[in-house]
Amino acid sequence: MNSTISQSGSATRSVSRLYVDTGGATGTALAASSMGPTREDLWRDAIDCMLRWSGNPSIFSPIDQPDPAVLESAIDLAFDLWDPEKNRPVTMRWAAPTSIVPSGDGRIAFEWNAGTDTIIIEIVGQGAATATVFHAGKVMEHGPLRRDPLTRKIEMALKS
Amino acid sequence: MTALPEPTPSDNSSIYRRFPADWWHSSRTKKPLPQRVFRPRPWQNEDKPGDTDGLSISRAWISSAKTASTCPFTSRQLSLASISTKTLVELALTIKPDPTEHDDGHALIPELNSLLGREPDYQLWIEETAIALRNAATIILEAIPQAMR
């Protein structure tokens, strides 16, 4: 199987809830945007934070310190998911993650939460990541993601 | 001289888990803790074996929140989550004392280790157990850099 997260089985349910409709169509998106920072603010904050990590890695213990190549890939992925140029259709734009944390041994994990759904994309090396999709505490999908050598983007494709 | 016996947990005891939360907008919106806080570092290779002995925690009946939240390598204060020992029992997890120079209450959850995690089925069990732990956790200290507040 080689299907995109947004087009495959259980993951479709999870991921579709995580898109942010910046066109203002859904009540949830409107409620979220009126209560706090916008999607753009959050993505910008996230990228700024990773740039700070990049410039000051010693704030982390040796165990938590992100690998420079991993950090570079994580920033690339964040820009790709953020899509500030709005190249993708509205329904294909990702909300900013709930969290971005160093996940040990140089890795970085992005996590999205929506109800009982959780998606984690963990950058594990230069241009390499894994995705895990949970529903109600159970793993629904788990697999590697790879950087496309032509587009340089980490493809949102689960290969199992 | 005989050493004093180690304090024992009561029914409502808890454990601490320290984590870096530099970009976590839960601090603003009270969304869930990152699942990765409770997943042991996985096995990658001989040079990066991960958490082979289990997940590091502190026993709240021995450690203070200040000690448990302070990184022994950088002396930086990190965020701290708490989970009841009852939850660990319900998840069939155990606590193995592992006192260190920095923290007398340091311990390990040996079931959450990277060696067994090399098995795909066990890896999935670890992922799901980490979700269960984070769902049961309470944040007792948030150490967010000033710029993110």
Short mmCIF file of C-alpha atoms in Angstrom, two decimals:
data_model
loop_
_atom_site.label_atom_id
_atom_site.label_comp_id
_atom_site.label_asym_id
_atom_site.label_seq_id
_atom_site.Cartn_x
_atom_site.Cartn_y
_atom_site.Cartn_z
CA MET A 1 0.00 0.00 0.00
CA ASN A 2 1.25 3.47 -0.75
CA SER A 3 -1.52 5.91 0.02
CA THR A 4 -1.54 9.44 1.29
CA ILE A 5 -2.69 10.06 4.82
CA SER A 6 -5.49 12.25 3.67
CA GLN A 7 -6.79 9.66 1.24
CA SER A 8 -6.52 6.45 3.19
CA GLY A 9 -9.06 4.71 5.38
CA SER A 10 -9.04 5.57 9.03
CA ALA A 11 -6.49 8.30 8.62
CA THR A 12 -8.90 10.27 6.47
CA ARG A 13 -11.22 10.72 9.43
CA SER A 14 -8.40 11.85 11.64
CA VAL A 15 -6.62 14.15 9.28
CA SER A 16 -9.66 15.84 7.82
CA ARG A 17 -10.54 17.21 11.23
CA LEU A 18 -7.15 18.77 11.49
CA TYR A 19 -7.35 20.91 8.40
CA VAL A 20 -8.07 24.52 9.13
CA ASP A 21 -10.55 26.18 6.86
CA THR A 22 -9.19 29.68 6.81
CA GLY A 23 -12.01 30.62 4.48
CA GLY A 24 -14.15 30.76 7.58
CA ALA A 25 -16.60 28.07 6.59
CA THR A 26 -16.73 25.91 9.71
CA GLY A 27 -17.99 26.80 13.10
CA THR A 28 -15.04 25.10 14.75
CA ALA A 29 -12.50 27.07 12.76
CA LEU A 30 -14.33 30.31 13.47
CA ALA A 31 -14.56 29.55 17.15
CA ALA A 32 -10.88 28.69 17.31
CA SER A 33 -9.77 31.79 15.44
CA SER A 34 -11.87 34.14 17.56
CA MET A 35 -10.48 32.78 20.82
CA GLY A 36 -6.76 32.78 20.26
CA PRO A 37 -3.88 33.04 17.86
CA THR A 38 -4.56 32.40 14.19
CA ARG A 39 -3.23 29.47 12.20
CA GLU A 40 -0.63 31.80 10.66
CA ASP A 41 0.46 33.03 14.11
CA LEU A 42 0.87 29.49 15.41
CA TRP A 43 2.84 28.23 12.44
CA ARG A 44 5.06 31.34 12.56
CA ASP A 45 5.61 30.80 16.31
CA ALA A 46 6.45 27.15 15.72
CA ILE A 47 9.01 27.91 13.03
CA ASP A 48 10.52 30.76 15.07
CA CYS A 49 10.86 28.38 17.98
CA MET A 50 12.66 25.76 15.88
CA LEU A 51 14.96 28.46 14.51
CA ARG A 52 15.79 29.40 18.11
CA TRP A 53 16.58 25.75 18.87
CA SER A 54 18.81 25.74 15.83
CA GLY A 55 20.73 28.78 17.06
CA ASN A 56 20.99 27.63 20.66
CA PRO A 57 21.08 23.82 20.87
CA SER A 58 22.74 23.87 24.28
CA ILE A 59 19.42 24.70 25.95
CA PHE A 60 18.71 20.97 25.65
CA SER A 61 20.27 18.08 27.46
CA PRO A 62 22.42 15.83 25.26
CA ILE A 63 19.53 13.35 25.17
CA ASP A 64 16.93 15.88 23.99
CA GLN A 65 19.09 17.99 21.68
CA PRO A 66 17.67 17.91 18.13
CA ASP A 67 20.06 16.85 15.38
CA PRO A 68 20.82 19.85 13.08
CA ALA A 69 19.80 17.90 9.96
CA VAL A 70 16.58 16.77 11.66
CA LEU A 71 15.84 20.34 12.68
CA GLU A 72 16.36 21.53 9.11
CA SER A 73 13.97 18.87 7.84
CA ALA A 74 11.44 19.74 10.54
CA ILE A 75 11.49 23.41 9.51
CA ASP A 76 11.09 22.38 5.85
CA LEU A 77 8.13 20.20 6.80
CA ALA A 78 6.57 22.98 8.85
CA PHE A 79 6.77 25.40 5.91
CA ASP A 80 5.32 22.76 3.62
CA LEU A 81 2.37 22.03 5.93
CA TRP A 82 1.83 25.69 6.75
CA ASP A 83 1.79 26.61 3.03
CA PRO A 84 2.08 30.37 3.62
CA GLU A 85 1.88 31.03 -0.12
CA LYS A 86 -1.49 29.25 -0.12
CA ASN A 87 -0.58 27.01 -3.04
CA ARG A 88 -2.83 24.22 -1.84
CA PRO A 89 -6.61 24.11 -1.77
CA VAL A 90 -8.04 25.31 1.53
CA THR A 91 -9.07 21.80 2.52
CA MET A 92 -5.48 20.55 2.13
CA ARG A 93 -3.88 23.06 4.51
CA TRP A 94 -2.76 21.73 7.84
CA ALA A 95 -3.54 23.31 11.18
CA ALA A 96 -0.50 24.11 13.28
CA PRO A 97 0.37 21.18 15.52
CA THR A 98 -0.69 21.06 19.13
CA SER A 99 2.93 20.51 20.05
CA ILE A 100 6.41 20.25 18.64
CA VAL A 101 8.86 18.62 21.00
CA PRO A 102 12.33 17.14 20.87
CA SER A 103 11.60 13.42 21.14
CA GLY A 104 15.08 12.20 22.02
CA ASP A 105 18.23 11.10 20.19
CA GLY A 106 18.05 14.06 17.84
CA ARG A 107 14.43 13.56 16.76
CA ILE A 108 11.57 16.05 16.66
CA ALA A 109 7.87 15.15 16.95
CA PHE A 110 4.91 17.17 15.64
CA GLU A 111 1.58 16.20 17.19
CA TRP A 112 -1.99 17.12 16.27
CA ASN A 113 -5.00 16.38 18.47
CA ALA A 114 -8.67 16.54 17.59
CA GLY A 115 -11.07 14.82 19.96
CA THR A 116 -9.96 11.21 20.29
CA ASP A 117 -7.74 11.42 17.20
CA THR A 118 -4.01 11.99 17.38
CA ILE A 119 -1.48 12.21 14.57
CA ILE A 120 2.25 12.24 15.24
CA ILE A 121 4.85 12.96 12.59
CA GLU A 122 8.32 12.36 13.95
CA ILE A 123 11.32 13.57 12.01
CA VAL A 124 13.91 10.83 12.48
CA GLY A 125 16.65 11.89 10.07
CA GLN A 126 17.42 14.20 7.18
CA GLY A 127 14.32 14.06 5.00
CA ALA A 128 12.98 11.03 6.85
CA ALA A 129 9.99 10.81 9.14
CA THR A 130 7.46 8.40 10.56
CA ALA A 131 3.74 8.98 10.91
CA THR A 132 1.51 7.37 13.50
CA VAL A 133 -2.24 7.83 13.46
CA PHE A 134 -4.23 7.02 16.62
CA HIS A 135 -7.96 6.81 17.14
CA ALA A 136 -9.35 6.40 20.65
CA GLY A 137 -5.93 5.40 21.94
CA LYS A 138 -5.31 2.70 19.33
CA VAL A 139 -2.75 2.83 16.54
CA MET A 140 -4.62 2.88 13.22
CA GLU A 141 -1.66 3.49 10.91
CA HIS A 142 2.08 3.61 11.34
CA GLY A 143 4.74 3.95 8.69
CA PRO A 144 7.63 5.89 7.19
CA LEU A 145 7.49 9.13 5.24
CA ARG A 146 10.16 10.07 2.71
CA ARG A 147 11.42 13.23 1.08
CA ASP A 148 10.66 13.41 -2.62
CA PRO A 149 14.04 13.94 -4.37
CA LEU A 150 12.43 16.22 -6.96
CA THR A 151 10.14 18.42 -4.88
CA ARG A 152 12.34 18.21 -1.73
CA LYS A 153 9.14 17.85 0.26
CA ILE A 154 8.56 15.14 2.83
CA GLU A 155 5.72 13.26 1.25
CA MET A 156 2.67 12.57 3.34
CA ALA A 157 2.54 8.98 2.22
CA LEU A 158 2.26 5.98 4.49
CA LYS A 159 4.04 2.91 3.19
CA SER A 160 3.14 -0.29 4.98
CA MET B 1 24.88 2.10 60.83
CA THR B 2 21.70 0.77 59.26
CA ALA B 3 20.24 2.76 56.36
CA LEU B 4 16.78 4.16 56.88
CA PRO B 5 14.09 2.25 55.03
CA GLU B 6 12.95 3.93 51.81
CA PRO B 7 9.56 5.68 52.05
CA THR B 8 6.75 3.68 50.52
CA PRO B 9 3.98 5.01 48.29
CA SER B 10 0.45 5.43 49.56
CA ASP B 11 -2.73 4.66 47.61
CA ASN B 12 -2.85 8.19 46.22
CA SER B 13 0.84 8.51 45.39
CA SER B 14 2.02 9.71 42.02
CA ILE B 15 5.06 9.79 39.79
CA TYR B 16 6.61 12.71 37.89
CA ARG B 17 7.84 12.85 34.33
CA ARG B 18 9.99 15.79 33.17
CA PHE B 19 9.75 17.10 29.60
CA PRO B 20 10.88 20.04 27.44
CA ALA B 21 7.87 22.03 26.22
CA ASP B 22 9.34 24.85 24.23
CA TRP B 23 6.68 24.85 21.57
CA TRP B 24 3.48 23.57 22.94
CA HIS B 25 0.44 25.72 22.52
CA SER B 26 -1.36 23.57 25.05
CA SER B 27 0.04 26.05 27.49
CA ARG B 28 -2.41 28.53 26.05
CA THR B 29 -5.35 26.33 25.24
CA LYS B 30 -5.01 23.37 27.63
CA LYS B 31 -4.75 20.80 24.87
CA PRO B 32 -3.27 17.34 25.52
CA LEU B 33 0.29 16.72 26.54
CA PRO B 34 2.57 15.46 23.78
CA GLN B 35 2.40 11.67 23.59
CA ARG B 36 6.17 11.55 23.12
CA VAL B 37 6.58 12.67 26.75
CA PHE B 38 5.70 9.12 27.78
CA ARG B 39 7.27 7.10 25.00
CA PRO B 40 10.76 5.79 25.69
CA ARG B 41 13.45 6.74 23.20
CA PRO B 42 13.36 3.90 20.68
CA TRP B 43 16.21 1.65 19.60
CA GLN B 44 17.94 2.98 16.48
CA ASN B 45 21.28 1.18 16.46
CA GLU B 46 24.12 0.14 18.78
CA ASP B 47 25.23 3.76 19.09
CA LYS B 48 21.71 5.02 19.81
CA PRO B 49 20.11 2.22 21.82
CA GLY B 50 17.39 4.44 23.32
CA ASP B 51 15.95 3.86 26.77
CA THR B 52 17.10 0.28 27.19
CA ASP B 53 16.29 0.15 30.92
CA GLY B 54 12.89 1.81 30.72
CA LEU B 55 11.25 5.22 30.97
CA SER B 56 12.77 7.61 33.51
CA ILE B 57 10.42 8.96 36.17
CA SER B 58 10.64 10.39 39.67
CA ARG B 59 8.72 9.05 42.64
CA ALA B 60 6.73 11.97 44.04
CA TRP B 61 6.76 10.47 47.52
CA ILE B 62 10.55 10.86 47.56
CA SER B 63 11.42 13.62 45.04
CA SER B 64 10.39 17.25 45.18
CA ALA B 65 8.81 18.86 42.11
CA LYS B 66 11.84 21.14 41.91
CA THR B 67 14.31 18.26 41.79
CA ALA B 68 12.19 16.23 39.40
CA SER B 69 11.73 19.15 37.00
CA THR B 70 15.40 20.14 36.86
CA CYS B 71 17.49 18.64 34.08
CA PRO B 72 20.65 17.22 35.69
CA PHE B 73 22.69 17.94 32.55
CA THR B 74 21.76 21.60 31.98
CA SER B 75 20.29 22.60 35.39
CA ARG B 76 17.43 24.05 33.34
CA GLN B 77 13.96 23.76 34.79
CA LEU B 78 11.62 21.85 32.47
CA SER B 79 7.91 21.16 32.58
CA LEU B 80 6.56 18.42 34.80
CA ALA B 81 3.66 16.01 34.48
CA SER B 82 2.22 13.82 37.20
CA ILE B 83 0.43 10.46 37.01
CA SER B 84 -1.08 8.46 39.85
CA THR B 85 0.58 5.15 40.70
CA LYS B 86 -2.91 3.65 40.51
CA THR B 87 -2.94 4.42 36.77
CA LEU B 88 0.39 2.65 36.34
CA VAL B 89 -1.01 -0.42 38.11
CA GLU B 90 -4.10 -0.38 35.87
CA LEU B 91 -1.83 -0.33 32.81
CA ALA B 92 0.23 -3.24 34.18
CA LEU B 93 3.29 -1.03 34.57
CA THR B 94 5.76 -1.29 37.43
CA ILE B 95 8.18 1.10 39.11
CA LYS B 96 11.82 0.08 39.56
CA PRO B 97 13.76 2.34 41.97
CA ASP B 98 16.88 3.79 40.36
CA PRO B 99 18.19 6.57 42.63
CA THR B 100 20.78 8.92 41.15
CA GLU B 101 23.12 11.53 42.59
CA HIS B 102 20.70 14.21 41.36
CA ASP B 103 17.45 12.58 42.44
CA ASP B 104 16.96 10.01 45.21
CA GLY B 105 13.45 9.39 43.90
CA HIS B 106 14.52 8.58 40.35
CA ALA B 107 13.02 5.36 39.04
CA LEU B 108 12.24 3.52 35.84
CA ILE B 109 9.18 1.99 34.25
CA PRO B 110 10.98 -1.10 32.94
CA GLU B 111 8.16 -2.30 30.67
CA LEU B 112 8.62 0.83 28.53
CA ASN B 113 12.06 -0.06 27.19
CA SER B 114 13.66 0.19 23.79
CA LEU B 115 14.96 -3.37 23.66
CA LEU B 116 11.53 -4.99 23.72
CA GLY B 117 10.33 -2.06 21.59
CA ARG B 118 12.33 -3.45 18.66
CA GLU B 119 9.50 -5.95 18.19
CA PRO B 120 6.81 -4.32 16.02
CA ASP B 121 3.89 -5.54 18.17
CA TYR B 122 5.58 -4.40 21.35
CA GLN B 123 6.37 -1.06 19.71
CA LEU B 124 2.66 -0.53 19.02
CA TRP B 125 1.85 -1.46 22.62
CA ILE B 126 4.37 1.14 23.80
CA GLU B 127 2.82 3.78 21.52
CA GLU B 128 -0.67 3.04 22.86
CA THR B 129 0.50 2.89 26.48
CA ALA B 130 2.14 6.29 26.01
CA ILE B 131 -1.19 7.69 24.77
CA ALA B 132 -2.95 6.22 27.82
CA LEU B 133 -0.35 7.74 30.14
CA ARG B 134 -0.58 11.18 28.61
CA ASN B 135 -4.39 11.05 28.77
CA ALA B 136 -4.14 10.30 32.49
CA ALA B 137 -1.41 12.86 33.21
CA THR B 138 -1.80 16.16 34.96
CA ILE B 139 0.50 19.06 34.24
CA ILE B 140 1.86 20.39 37.49
CA LEU B 141 4.54 22.71 36.20
CA GLU B 142 4.90 24.56 32.92
CA ALA B 143 8.30 25.95 32.11
CA ILE B 144 7.82 27.86 28.88
CA PRO B 145 10.47 30.28 27.64
CA GLN B 146 9.49 33.91 28.18
CA ALA B 147 9.26 34.57 24.46
CA MET B 148 6.51 31.99 24.05
CA ARG B 149 4.20 33.32 26.75
#
